[in-house]
Amino acid sequence: MAPISALIGSTEDSARQILDAIESQFQLSDDALVRITDQFLKDFRLGLSEYNHPMAMIPTFVTGVPNGSETGTFLALDLGGTNLRVCEVQLKGNHQFTLRQQKYRVSEALKTGEATALFDYLADSVDAFLTEFPSSPNSAPPDPFATGSSALDLLDTSDSSPAVPLGLTFSFPVEQTALNRGKVLTWTKGFSAKNAIGHDVVQLLQDAFDRKHLHVRCVALVNDTVGALLSRAYTAGGCILGSIFGTGTNGAYVEKVENITKLGDSPARKHGGDMVVNTEWGAFNNTRTTLPTTPYDNKLDRESINPRLQAFEKFISGMYLGEITRNIILSLIDAAPYPILFNGRASALLNKHYGLDTAVMSEIEQAWENGRDQPSSNDKLVNGSHAISNASAAHPHPSLSTPTRHFTEVDKLSPEDRSRLERIRNIVIQRFALDAADVTLRDAAIVHWTSCLVANRAAKLSGCAIAAVLVQTEKAKLGGGFVPKDEKITIGVDGSLIEHYPNFNARLRASVRTLVGEEVEARLNIGLAKDGSGVGAALCALQATKQGL
């Protein structure tokens, strides 16, 4: 609590010490990263052996991953946040696919109202998509499972026609008991629809289709992380982990069925082989015994709609990083009797709960990066292949470390760096809705420093989750010193942080390198599973039709 107590008696001379104290709370030593990753592994094993733990380790009953040769066309419905998507996915069989989609906004009233209203809206959206994007009619009724047939071509209101198969990506915790069955465990990401918890999400959707007299059948339920894994496996020929680093966070990986001991003597376990497990790692360490909690995290958690839940998600996901940063900024504005930021003046936006979007942090960090020596292109997306190169940055880019000297020694910066701070100052004035007279270059530097602190911690913690999966799947050893047989280890990722936030991928890789060593990190092929939710749901629908569901 050093920074909070210091803020009460702030002076002009004590500002540096206050900022140093805040910074110390956001730093993660190598030993701390190892402890966190080790706890991840313990929670993995506990969740695989028993039900009803925060780290749910949910068996998905997806018992294989595609290799890119699969073909067919299916509908997919993706519900995961502010928007829902309806997609038609055509799998071409050559590691490629085409996708037609339409987004529909989910209002706050639907997120928090009755579940029937929410699922009726999902059904209405599918109906609207089928109406707006019809395919050319065929002269004869097509086989719904024939290669190359379009799901939209199957739309027929006659009772004798086959229903259109649809895969549902449902990006919330469910207890899945089959490929097409799963009970809602809890809502996350701002959802709290009533009378959904404990109910089968597939049945809720199917009931809505039936109420609307839509000839559509939900045949598969898939989490967005499972979708990312399957999508990346389809385009890359294989994948061990699908992970989301965006509005929320989660991961799904390929586990040996024999290790999922909580399945008991079920047919799925007796069959052996592999099964995709949805970790629900957003709930890692809800007790916060291992995570590096600060007063700013506690404030965020206390004011959230799900206090003491989804702890890990609140440290690293895009929904929350801006709010953590806003909490720090407000504490510096309110420091008394000497304010450390903006002459002690805030704005309606800064005073608003979740008023600072994580996208603004990204904009601020990008403003600093523009014109600097850029990180290796190995850290950038490779156009056309939807991949982030597997080559590691052996030496961190200078901007990856927190700019500790920037906030106290602005006058000693180069003209180029002062020019970058001026760009940040303009962003702060505009995005925070502040009076220009109240924002100095030093203020801009402090805001940049704050964004770096929060984002750097998020990326390092994200690296812990990936490292834990590598160790669990015997691709790595915690602490390093293990050389895997695999020439490359493919991971699928999706989400705005990993795709767009400056240096997030490089910071994450640096964390993984610290935890499992350079040999393993260098073999990581981190590929962007773009449209993973839609394509993954389509791939699950394909598997469901093969199983006769």
PDB file of C-alpha atoms in Angstrom, residues 19 26 52 103 154 178 189 276 504 522:
ATOM      1  CA  LEU A  19       5.848   6.704  -9.051  1.00  0.00           C
ATOM      2  CA  PHE A  26       3.665  -3.884 -11.320  1.00  0.00           C
ATOM      3  CA  ASN A  52     -16.189 -27.744  -9.806  1.00  0.00           C
ATOM      4  CA  LYS A 103     -22.263  -8.786 -37.361  1.00  0.00           C
ATOM      5  CA  LEU A 154     -30.325 -26.142 -47.688  1.00  0.00           C
ATOM      6  CA  ALA A 178     -21.056 -33.919 -25.438  1.00  0.00           C
ATOM      7  CA  LYS A 189     -17.471 -10.113 -20.144  1.00  0.00           C
ATOM      8  CA  VAL A 276      -9.248 -30.733 -26.627  1.00  0.00           C
ATOM      9  CA  PHE A 504       2.430  -7.282 -26.878  1.00  0.00           C
ATOM     10  CA  ALA A 522      12.460 -20.214 -30.830  1.00  0.00           C
TER      11      ALA A 522
END
